[in-house]
Amino acid sequence: MIWLTWRQFRAAAALMAAVLAVLTAALALTGPDLASRYAAGIADCTPDNTCDRFFDRFFGEYQLPFIAVSFVVLALPALVGLFWGAPLITRELEAGTHLLVWNQSVARGRWLAVKLGLTGLVAMAAATVSGLAVTWWSDPLDKSAVPELALMAPLVFGARGIVPMGYAAFAFVLGVTVGMLVRRTLPAMALTLTVFVAIQLAMPLLVRPHLIPPVTATFELGRVNVGGISIREQGGGPVHISLEPAVPGHAGAWVLASDLLDPSGRTIAGSGEEAPVPVSTTSGPCGRQGGPPNLDACWVEINRLGYRQQATYQPLERFWPLQWIETGIYALLTLGLTWFSFWWIRRRLS
Amino acid sequence: MTSVLQAQALGKKYGKRWALRDCTVDIPAGHVVGLVGPNGAGKTTLLKLASGQLEPTAGDISVLGGRPGGTPAQLARVGFVAQDTPVYAGLTVADHLRLGARLNPRWDDGMARERIAQLDLVPTHRAGKLSGGERAQLALTLGLAKRPELLILDEPVASLDPLARRDFLRGLMEATVEHEFSVVLSSHLVSDLERVCDFLIVLVDSRVQVAGETDKLLATHHRLTGPRRDPDRLPADQHVVFQRHTDRQSTFVVRTDAPIHDPAWTVTQLSLEDLVLAYMDKHAAENRRVALEVQR
């Protein structure tokens, strides 16, 4: 049975191995150089405190390969579900060969077990290898990425660490199960893709933020968490402030909500919104005394008045706990679908 | 007489449609059994149930005394060549033999190789490139080399040309002579069955219309032609299978063990095809059912 499974699967496995070989070779060749450039850059910028500018420059330079390799890791599980999972049984049903193979002296439960086991393990191994290789390679870039593409950002999180293994196992078994129910290859592939993408969107939007109860805290306003501060040229009026999805002292945190609170504790602006703060812009710390205003003094004044950022976030230290929990959830989903597919192939299918 | 296949009130439902309903049949061992009936009679469903490909919705079925497809041991005892003789298009002929050898404990590798050589099949050719006849022969080889006690074939020759059909059936016959096993073969072409079967079952609308050894069936069925007569006025031992009347003339197909002496009739022998067609006639089938129930 293992021989037959391998015989039917070896072309697909060889293709996957080739893709992975190219990917890991490219990463292995460029990775050390990337790391040394990062180390050199940090050594240069630390004395004169210009590391923000170095990060921007460094990340900007490598943004394209960064996005490309992350995309490969994100897409791999979906492709596995689409091209390995969905056709696994529909191909037999469409060609009628299930009638041939299910009449050999092998119970179809065992047939499915070997098929799922061998193909599924190869899929998981491929996803793990690509995930860990990309995690290793992009480490310097993850440390210098803009908040939207930081390690904890929904899309990047799914392309790092061990979750790709869980995604691949789940996508594969999902494809097999959908194939069993739909019985035709193309509709099964379409449905598998739709369901998998829906789940991959629902996970970071609805589930992942609550896997560990997020931290909610208030912070003083400053350079890190205020994205825009606008002081009108003429006529005075209030200062307008909009907040960034970042919290001071927790670099790389995944900020779920960032609200601006007024001195009474009322929310006056949500994430990305702009709110007026009644501080004089003609005189005082935020005023334009001839030249551009001194922002540090202005923030001291605004904080003194009692304006604060209230942020709900998952700190970066929770990256690995969240990775394990999410992988566990996908493992449970995979086991559930596997159980269902065994039940279905024995009771209902043919 | 032992049975290879026994079904009691067997039924299979797809959604709301019954593909096979209330089918009771007993197929004896040691025969090449032809299962014949019109399209949609439930032949394929019955054979899939017998090979364990399907689970029955209602009733019971036992094949060689076991539940079909329940265990690897049971699977090993029953061979099944499905309709259109499916094979893996991407695998070579040799791969198929290897598949058989790996997946069947009683695999007869010598026999498989010998058959492939006799058929002039090239082991390195992909099965997808074979002609319909060659593909059917490959599927048959897989079924035979498994050395089953019962080989089930579902319309194996339906899509073959006459020459390939003859070769296929001849190969099957030779194998049954050499290795003793029972065969159940379905077809809607009686001429195919005539050549190979020594036992015939006619299935119409899931019901067995008649079952028996071919010789006996031919010996006990007659066509009577003569002046118009009401079927009630036939002797009690003559069971009417089929009747047709014109203003003056009546034609009956009857089953009887006794010789027919009535001088009013012109008695002619039936061919197997005529016999089967007589039983397949739908209206006649309705009447017969009533008659059979009265007899019980």
XYZ file of C-alpha atoms in Angstrom:
646
model
C 0.000 0.000 0.000
C 2.874 2.302 0.825
C 4.412 1.398 -2.505
C 1.253 2.296 -4.431
C 0.782 5.547 -2.530
C 4.358 6.529 -3.183
C 4.104 5.477 -6.829
C 1.099 7.766 -7.321
C 2.558 10.586 -5.247
C 6.216 10.614 -6.221
C 5.904 13.140 -9.105
C 4.139 15.663 -6.878
C 6.612 15.017 -4.077
C 9.561 15.530 -6.437
C 8.119 18.844 -7.617
C 7.649 19.988 -4.036
C 11.178 18.881 -3.148
C 12.567 20.855 -6.085
C 10.677 24.003 -5.085
C 11.822 23.653 -1.497
C 15.411 23.024 -2.586
C 15.433 26.216 -4.645
C 13.840 28.203 -1.837
C 16.135 26.954 0.921
C 19.208 27.285 -1.270
C 18.327 30.900 -2.071
C 17.694 31.626 1.600
C 20.866 29.851 2.737
C 22.973 31.799 0.246
C 21.586 35.226 1.078
C 20.797 34.743 4.772
C 24.292 35.151 6.286
C 24.938 38.290 4.226
C 21.625 39.751 5.358
C 22.429 39.022 8.993
C 25.913 40.568 8.791
C 24.607 43.705 7.102
C 22.025 44.015 9.836
C 24.655 43.587 12.559
C 26.918 46.161 10.913
C 24.045 48.598 10.538
C 23.060 48.241 14.203
C 26.666 48.769 15.273
C 26.780 51.972 13.211
C 23.486 53.449 14.284
C 23.487 52.653 18.000
C 26.061 55.326 19.061
C 24.301 58.221 17.355
C 20.767 56.872 18.035
C 19.693 56.789 14.379
C 18.551 53.192 14.285
C 15.012 54.113 13.220
C 16.403 55.540 10.048
C 18.604 52.454 9.532
C 15.583 50.157 10.014
C 13.581 52.063 7.440
C 16.396 51.996 4.926
C 17.316 48.356 5.562
C 13.735 47.080 5.453
C 12.901 49.195 2.417
C 15.778 47.642 0.554
C 14.634 44.061 1.214
C 10.894 44.587 1.291
C 10.241 42.774 -1.969
C 12.040 39.478 -1.167
C 10.631 39.721 2.359
C 7.077 39.828 1.048
C 7.826 37.196 -1.591
C 9.167 34.540 0.789
C 6.419 35.247 3.313
C 3.887 34.792 0.551
C 5.428 31.453 -0.431
C 5.032 30.178 3.122
C 1.455 31.467 3.312
C 0.500 29.999 -0.066
C 2.109 26.598 0.390
C -0.585 25.135 2.691
C -3.334 26.362 0.384
C -1.598 24.791 -2.615
C -1.166 21.536 -0.715
C -4.871 21.455 0.076
C -5.736 22.350 -3.482
C -3.457 20.052 -5.444
C -2.722 17.223 -3.030
C -5.774 17.121 -0.794
C -8.768 17.732 -3.023
C -7.784 15.378 -5.885
C -6.632 12.549 -3.598
C -10.006 10.831 -3.727
C -11.869 12.683 -6.477
C -9.227 11.560 -8.984
C -9.976 7.926 -8.091
C -13.716 8.520 -8.179
C -13.597 10.285 -11.539
C -11.458 7.591 -13.171
C -13.394 4.797 -11.460
C -10.148 3.401 -10.109
C -11.551 3.391 -6.573
C -13.481 0.336 -7.742
C -10.171 -1.271 -8.665
C -8.152 -0.363 -5.624
C -10.886 -0.854 -3.041
C -11.312 -4.397 -4.257
C -7.745 -5.422 -3.604
C -7.274 -7.264 -0.325
C -6.829 -4.046 1.633
C -9.613 -2.518 3.686
C -10.333 0.974 2.482
C -9.762 2.378 5.947
C -6.162 1.252 5.696
C -5.919 2.543 2.147
C -7.012 5.978 3.388
C -4.720 5.794 6.413
C -1.643 5.231 4.259
C -2.701 7.882 1.733
C -3.408 10.480 4.411
C -0.388 9.535 6.478
C 2.245 9.596 3.783
C 0.983 12.599 1.820
C 0.032 14.508 4.954
C 3.419 13.990 6.578
C 5.237 15.143 3.449
C 2.977 18.215 3.324
C 3.651 18.996 6.972
C 7.374 18.488 6.542
C 7.454 20.792 3.515
C 5.524 23.509 5.351
C 7.720 23.175 8.433
C 10.938 23.354 6.453
C 9.818 26.400 4.478
C 8.377 28.080 7.575
C 11.484 27.631 9.709
C 13.865 28.507 6.879
C 12.008 31.743 6.213
C 11.837 32.502 9.939
C 15.609 32.109 10.170
C 16.295 34.139 7.037
C 13.975 37.022 7.790
C 15.002 37.454 11.431
C 16.950 40.727 10.757
C 14.080 42.032 8.649
C 11.450 41.088 11.231
C 13.412 43.173 13.742
C 13.371 46.231 11.470
C 9.964 45.890 9.797
C 7.318 48.589 9.799
C 4.503 47.856 12.314
C 2.131 46.682 9.532
C 4.604 43.919 8.574
C 6.063 43.155 11.985
C 6.417 39.638 13.298
C 3.105 39.759 15.139
C 1.164 41.306 12.246
C -1.568 38.895 11.115
C -0.077 37.989 7.734
C 3.538 37.722 8.848
C 2.663 35.678 11.937
C 1.176 32.991 9.703
C 4.352 32.801 7.631
C 6.724 32.275 10.544
C 7.515 29.650 13.134
C 5.595 26.381 13.281
C 2.045 27.408 12.356
C 2.648 26.656 8.632
C 2.864 22.980 9.674
C -0.588 23.171 11.243
C -1.976 25.060 8.264
C -0.602 22.490 5.800
C -1.952 19.489 7.730
C -5.333 21.134 8.034
C -5.507 22.316 4.414
C -4.571 18.844 3.179
C -7.194 16.997 5.206
C -9.719 19.714 4.403
C -9.076 19.118 0.689
C -9.474 15.358 1.108
C -12.702 15.732 3.055
C -14.203 18.254 0.653
C -13.183 15.971 -2.225
C -14.992 13.049 -0.615
C -18.152 15.081 -0.208
C -18.097 16.893 -3.558
C -16.677 13.921 -5.515
C -15.465 16.059 -8.436
C -11.998 17.528 -8.671
C -12.528 21.097 -9.878
C -15.482 21.990 -7.648
C -13.648 20.331 -4.755
C -10.565 22.459 -5.397
C -12.617 25.644 -5.616
C -14.506 24.850 -2.430
C -11.334 23.860 -0.586
C -9.700 27.160 -1.494
C -12.745 29.168 -0.467
C -13.140 27.451 2.883
C -9.429 27.526 3.656
C -9.059 31.226 2.828
C -12.160 32.020 4.888
C -10.706 30.161 7.872
C -7.296 31.774 7.386
C -8.972 35.198 7.484
C -11.228 34.365 10.418
C -8.318 33.070 12.487
C -6.322 36.344 12.820
C -9.431 38.544 12.790
C -11.643 36.683 15.233
C -9.739 33.983 17.087
C -6.041 34.738 17.469
C -6.491 38.043 19.418
C -8.309 36.113 22.148
C -6.151 32.989 22.372
C -4.413 34.659 25.289
C -6.417 37.513 26.881
C -4.835 40.667 25.427
C -3.250 43.316 27.607
C -5.053 46.627 27.985
C -3.076 49.528 29.383
C -2.784 53.300 29.139
C 0.333 55.045 27.986
C 1.593 58.561 27.862
C 1.668 60.068 24.424
C 4.942 60.388 22.632
C 6.937 59.842 19.530
C 6.281 56.081 19.405
C 2.512 56.009 19.628
C 1.520 59.307 17.997
C 1.579 59.067 14.260
C 0.453 62.521 13.319
C 0.415 65.792 15.208
C -0.756 68.742 13.198
C -0.428 72.302 14.195
C -2.222 74.696 11.877
C -0.146 77.420 10.263
C -2.383 80.305 11.140
C -5.370 81.095 13.285
C -4.277 79.027 16.234
C -6.921 76.456 17.130
C -6.327 73.075 18.689
C -3.563 70.552 17.976
C -4.804 67.507 16.058
C -3.479 64.128 17.084
C -3.817 60.670 15.520
C -2.445 57.518 17.109
C -0.235 54.797 15.654
C -0.839 51.093 16.264
C 2.187 50.948 18.531
C 2.801 51.135 22.250
C 5.821 52.627 23.980
C 8.101 50.115 25.638
C 6.642 47.131 23.803
C 8.272 47.227 20.411
C 6.734 44.798 17.932
C 3.535 44.332 19.905
C 0.397 43.424 17.959
C -1.868 46.356 18.742
C -5.519 45.383 18.468
C -6.951 48.756 19.488
C -5.395 52.128 20.165
C -7.722 54.816 21.462
C -7.057 58.396 22.518
C -8.512 59.212 25.908
C -9.282 62.715 27.107
C -8.511 63.784 30.714
C -11.865 62.410 31.934
C -11.065 58.983 30.465
C -13.483 59.268 27.561
C -12.433 57.910 24.167
C -12.181 60.783 21.723
C -10.532 58.973 18.825
C -10.207 55.353 17.800
C -7.396 53.748 15.849
C -6.345 55.897 12.920
C -8.782 58.694 13.707
C -7.754 62.259 14.336
C -8.930 64.191 17.379
C -8.464 67.792 18.445
C -6.608 68.474 21.666
C -7.263 71.960 23.046
C -3.738 73.220 23.459
C -2.775 76.646 22.341
C -0.806 76.689 19.136
C 0.005 80.349 19.279
C 1.875 80.306 22.562
C 3.129 77.849 25.149
C 4.991 74.578 24.509
C 3.060 73.721 21.359
C 3.211 77.235 19.943
C 5.222 78.286 16.937
C 7.622 80.784 18.392
C 9.213 81.890 15.187
C 10.476 78.444 14.169
C 9.010 74.933 14.165
C 7.550 73.902 17.521
C 9.529 71.826 19.982
C 7.574 68.563 19.870
C 9.048 67.028 23.012
C 7.875 69.970 25.063
C 4.503 69.843 23.368
C 4.054 66.164 24.372
C 4.950 66.941 27.953
C 2.221 69.587 27.924
C -0.384 67.277 26.364
C 0.441 64.485 28.817
C 0.264 66.979 31.694
C -3.271 67.863 30.617
C -4.163 64.159 31.026
C -4.446 62.906 27.476
C -3.485 59.252 27.193
C -3.349 56.337 24.787
C -5.357 53.323 25.781
C -4.075 50.282 23.882
C -5.165 46.667 23.732
C -2.318 44.529 22.477
C -0.488 41.232 22.415
C 3.158 41.814 23.289
C 5.888 40.345 21.135
C 6.941 37.913 23.918
C 3.741 36.003 23.208
C 4.853 35.111 19.682
C 5.841 31.525 20.517
C 2.994 30.806 22.979
C 0.536 31.997 20.324
C 2.332 29.913 17.686
C 1.964 26.765 19.782
C -1.652 27.416 20.684
C -2.622 28.135 17.097
C -0.766 25.075 15.816
C -2.617 23.045 18.430
C -5.968 24.383 17.266
C -5.196 23.455 13.671
C -4.006 20.035 14.823
C -7.351 19.477 16.548
C -9.263 20.607 13.452
C -7.114 18.245 11.378
C -7.821 15.327 13.691
C -11.544 16.071 13.594
C -11.626 16.115 9.812
C -9.476 12.976 9.667
C -11.897 11.148 11.915
C -14.785 12.318 9.755
C -13.087 11.200 6.534
C -12.519 7.695 7.941
C -16.106 7.499 9.053
C -17.353 8.733 5.687
C -15.204 6.429 3.566
C -16.418 3.400 5.497
C -20.073 4.274 5.784
C -21.082 6.536 2.980
C -18.685 6.686 0.104
C -18.629 4.778 -3.163
C -26.008 -26.714 -3.342
C -24.008 -23.994 -1.601
C -24.454 -20.341 -2.433
C -21.893 -17.790 -3.446
C -24.331 -14.952 -3.031
C -27.486 -14.690 -0.982
C -29.559 -11.555 -0.724
C -32.659 -11.090 1.383
C -34.950 -8.113 0.689
C -31.815 -6.220 -0.289
C -32.195 -2.527 -1.058
C -29.972 0.429 -1.890
C -31.197 3.984 -1.955
C -29.424 6.979 -3.495
C -31.054 10.044 -2.013
C -34.739 9.391 -2.520
C -34.338 6.993 -5.433
C -34.114 3.261 -4.935
C -31.481 1.785 -7.260
C -32.278 -1.677 -5.952
C -35.300 -2.541 -3.902
C -36.452 -5.633 -2.142
C -34.146 -7.925 -4.068
C -34.042 -11.540 -3.006
C -31.626 -13.746 -4.897
C -29.633 -16.920 -4.314
C -26.714 -17.653 -6.631
C -25.306 -21.185 -6.440
C -21.595 -21.924 -6.350
C -19.632 -23.571 -9.117
C -21.262 -21.819 -12.030
C -20.539 -19.092 -14.495
C -23.623 -17.076 -13.756
C -25.009 -14.572 -16.197
C -26.942 -11.715 -14.662
C -29.045 -10.119 -17.324
C -31.638 -7.412 -17.312
C -32.544 -4.094 -18.882
C -30.689 -0.894 -18.025
C -31.677 0.328 -14.599
C -32.730 -3.095 -13.349
C -30.228 -2.831 -10.513
C -27.527 -5.158 -11.859
C -24.615 -2.827 -11.162
C -25.947 -1.910 -7.738
C -26.388 -5.579 -6.824
C -22.837 -6.410 -7.935
C -21.363 -3.404 -6.110
C -23.173 -4.486 -2.980
C -21.819 -8.004 -3.457
C -18.247 -6.787 -3.817
C -18.544 -4.538 -0.776
C -18.199 -1.309 -2.720
C -21.594 -0.224 -1.416
C -23.352 -0.685 1.892
C -26.963 -1.833 1.675
C -29.689 0.553 2.807
C -32.042 -2.315 3.612
C -31.969 -6.078 3.823
C -29.071 -8.498 4.049
C -26.470 -9.799 1.684
C -23.870 -12.467 2.244
C -21.176 -13.463 -0.213
C -19.345 -16.760 0.304
C -20.945 -16.734 3.740
C -19.413 -13.414 4.797
C -20.287 -9.741 4.845
C -19.056 -8.197 1.589
C -15.961 -6.042 1.903
C -15.951 -6.334 5.677
C -12.412 -7.588 6.146
C -9.264 -7.895 4.050
C -9.793 -11.669 4.131
C -13.245 -11.295 2.626
C -11.905 -8.851 0.023
C -9.250 -11.406 -0.913
C -11.902 -14.044 -1.634
C -13.944 -11.913 -4.020
C -12.597 -10.403 -7.205
C -14.387 -7.512 -8.855
C -13.932 -6.133 -12.343
C -15.972 -2.962 -12.474
C -17.919 -1.507 -15.369
C -15.658 0.027 -18.038
C -12.741 -1.903 -16.486
C -10.987 1.019 -14.774
C -7.177 1.004 -14.518
C -4.700 3.687 -13.474
C -3.923 5.640 -16.652
C -0.625 6.923 -15.248
C 0.736 3.521 -14.168
C 2.367 1.018 -16.477
C 1.191 -2.525 -17.049
C 4.042 -3.757 -14.837
C 3.020 -1.273 -12.138
C -0.443 -2.780 -12.136
C 0.948 -6.258 -11.600
C 3.094 -4.923 -8.801
C 0.045 -3.244 -7.300
C -1.760 -6.595 -7.379
C 1.208 -8.386 -5.851
C 1.565 -5.827 -3.055
C -2.070 -5.656 -2.141
C -3.155 -9.294 -2.362
C -1.864 -12.098 -0.140
C -2.873 -14.846 -2.573
C -1.500 -13.128 -5.667
C -0.464 -15.531 -8.421
C 2.420 -13.706 -10.022
C 3.288 -16.474 -12.493
C -0.241 -16.505 -13.812
C -0.353 -12.729 -14.122
C 2.918 -12.563 -16.051
C 1.952 -15.426 -18.283
C -1.357 -13.801 -19.158
C 0.296 -10.458 -19.890
C 2.798 -12.203 -22.154
C 0.056 -14.156 -23.951
C -1.882 -10.963 -24.538
C 1.213 -9.292 -26.023
C 0.931 -6.429 -23.544
C 4.187 -4.519 -23.139
C 4.921 -4.222 -19.391
C 6.437 -0.757 -19.772
C 3.414 0.726 -21.529
C 1.225 3.088 -19.600
C -2.261 1.722 -19.024
C -3.733 4.976 -20.320
C -2.315 4.206 -23.750
C -3.910 0.758 -24.016
C -6.876 0.037 -26.257
C -10.238 -0.702 -24.658
C -9.748 -4.419 -25.171
C -6.252 -4.430 -23.711
C -7.385 -2.406 -20.748
C -10.207 -4.841 -20.083
C -7.736 -7.725 -20.302
C -5.435 -6.009 -17.823
C -8.311 -5.476 -15.401
C -9.316 -9.117 -15.849
C -5.736 -10.227 -15.205
C -5.758 -8.291 -11.927
C -9.042 -9.950 -11.000
C -7.849 -13.439 -11.923
C -4.348 -13.343 -10.448
C -5.855 -12.375 -7.118
C -7.109 -15.997 -7.173
C -10.578 -15.263 -5.817
C -13.197 -17.853 -4.991
C -15.763 -15.664 -6.675
C -15.080 -13.281 -9.524
C -17.680 -10.615 -10.184
C -17.636 -8.822 -13.530
C -19.934 -5.885 -14.203
C -20.598 -5.398 -17.919
C -16.949 -6.107 -18.689
C -17.372 -6.301 -22.446
C -20.043 -3.660 -22.994
C -17.678 -1.183 -24.621
C -15.535 -3.649 -26.562
C -15.623 -4.487 -30.245
C -16.746 -8.035 -31.167
C -13.217 -9.380 -31.550
C -11.980 -7.988 -28.229
C -15.199 -9.199 -26.648
C -14.608 -12.734 -27.880
C -11.000 -12.730 -26.696
C -11.980 -11.407 -23.297
C -14.670 -14.006 -22.755
C -12.393 -16.763 -24.003
C -9.713 -15.703 -21.538
C -12.284 -15.763 -18.779
C -13.501 -19.233 -19.807
C -9.990 -20.676 -19.927
C -9.283 -19.364 -16.466
C -12.481 -20.823 -15.012
C -11.566 -24.210 -16.422
C -8.015 -24.057 -15.122
C -8.717 -22.671 -11.660
C -12.014 -23.576 -10.158
C -13.909 -20.530 -9.081
C -17.384 -19.115 -9.469
C -18.170 -16.246 -11.752
C -21.002 -13.764 -11.772
C -21.100 -11.761 -14.962
C -23.617 -9.085 -15.820
C -24.560 -7.938 -19.268
C -27.466 -6.623 -21.184
C -26.322 -8.568 -24.232
C -27.572 -12.104 -24.101
C -25.350 -13.225 -26.935
C -22.302 -12.591 -24.734
C -23.714 -14.615 -21.910
C -24.831 -17.457 -24.124
C -21.239 -18.231 -24.952
C -19.926 -18.442 -21.406
C -22.711 -18.853 -18.880
C -24.191 -22.090 -17.609
C -26.558 -20.373 -15.208
C -28.812 -17.443 -15.923
C -30.600 -14.905 -13.756
C -32.973 -12.387 -15.271
C -33.382 -9.276 -13.156
C -36.109 -6.735 -13.941
C -36.897 -3.868 -11.564
C -34.803 -5.432 -8.783
C -36.817 -8.657 -9.027
C -35.486 -11.999 -10.079
C -37.784 -13.079 -12.901
C -36.179 -16.438 -13.478
C -33.042 -18.205 -12.352
C -31.711 -21.551 -13.452
C -29.162 -23.528 -15.383
C -29.155 -22.490 -18.996
C -29.747 -26.000 -20.354
C -32.701 -26.536 -18.065
C -34.179 -23.167 -18.878
C -33.999 -23.890 -22.574
C -35.496 -27.350 -22.105
C -38.476 -26.184 -20.066
C -39.487 -23.103 -22.029
C -41.514 -23.306 -25.200
C -43.212 -20.965 -27.554
C -46.760 -21.986 -28.421
C -48.479 -20.553 -31.445
C -52.035 -21.375 -32.406
C -55.677 -20.225 -32.527
C -56.616 -17.541 -30.040
C -57.040 -18.909 -26.566
C -57.478 -17.488 -23.090
C -54.443 -18.147 -20.841
C -56.750 -19.512 -18.119
C -57.534 -22.414 -20.394
C -53.940 -23.629 -20.541
C -53.028 -26.684 -18.446
C -52.192 -25.899 -14.828
C -48.564 -26.991 -15.138
C -47.891 -24.515 -17.949
C -46.843 -21.179 -16.441
C -47.306 -18.331 -18.824
C -44.203 -16.176 -19.153
C -45.346 -14.049 -22.015
C -48.455 -13.792 -24.151
C -49.536 -11.915 -27.197
C -52.883 -12.080 -28.902
C -54.229 -10.970 -32.226
C -57.875 -11.397 -33.293
C -57.373 -14.973 -34.298
C -54.047 -16.057 -33.006
C -52.341 -16.416 -29.613
C -48.635 -16.694 -28.884
C -47.486 -17.887 -25.480
C -44.121 -18.483 -23.942
C -44.676 -21.044 -21.210
C -42.545 -22.837 -18.693
C -43.369 -26.455 -18.047
C -41.585 -29.649 -17.141
C -44.104 -31.815 -18.961
C -44.121 -32.369 -22.699
C -46.756 -30.508 -24.718
C -49.167 -32.757 -26.550
C -51.961 -30.347 -27.503
C -52.179 -30.664 -31.320
C -53.646 -27.152 -31.639
C -50.233 -25.615 -30.858
C -47.214 -25.223 -33.015
C -44.392 -25.687 -30.495
C -41.041 -24.061 -31.190
C -37.792 -24.007 -29.250
C -36.710 -20.680 -27.790
C -33.272 -19.244 -28.145
C -31.744 -17.900 -24.947
C -32.246 -14.405 -26.249
C -35.961 -14.969 -26.880
C -36.292 -16.460 -23.441
C -34.666 -13.496 -21.788
C -36.700 -11.022 -23.829
C -39.885 -12.812 -22.836
C -39.001 -12.364 -19.194
C -37.974 -8.766 -19.656
C -41.358 -7.749 -21.027
C -42.633 -5.293 -18.452
C -46.360 -6.019 -18.609
C -45.745 -9.707 -18.466
C -43.514 -9.165 -15.472
C -46.329 -7.450 -13.587
C -48.705 -10.339 -14.225
C -46.122 -12.915 -13.253
C -45.514 -11.265 -9.950
C -49.171 -11.569 -9.070
C -49.183 -15.175 -10.200
C -46.113 -16.024 -8.129
C -47.604 -14.488 -5.028
C -50.821 -16.496 -5.502
C -48.781 -19.659 -5.797
C -47.148 -19.049 -2.456
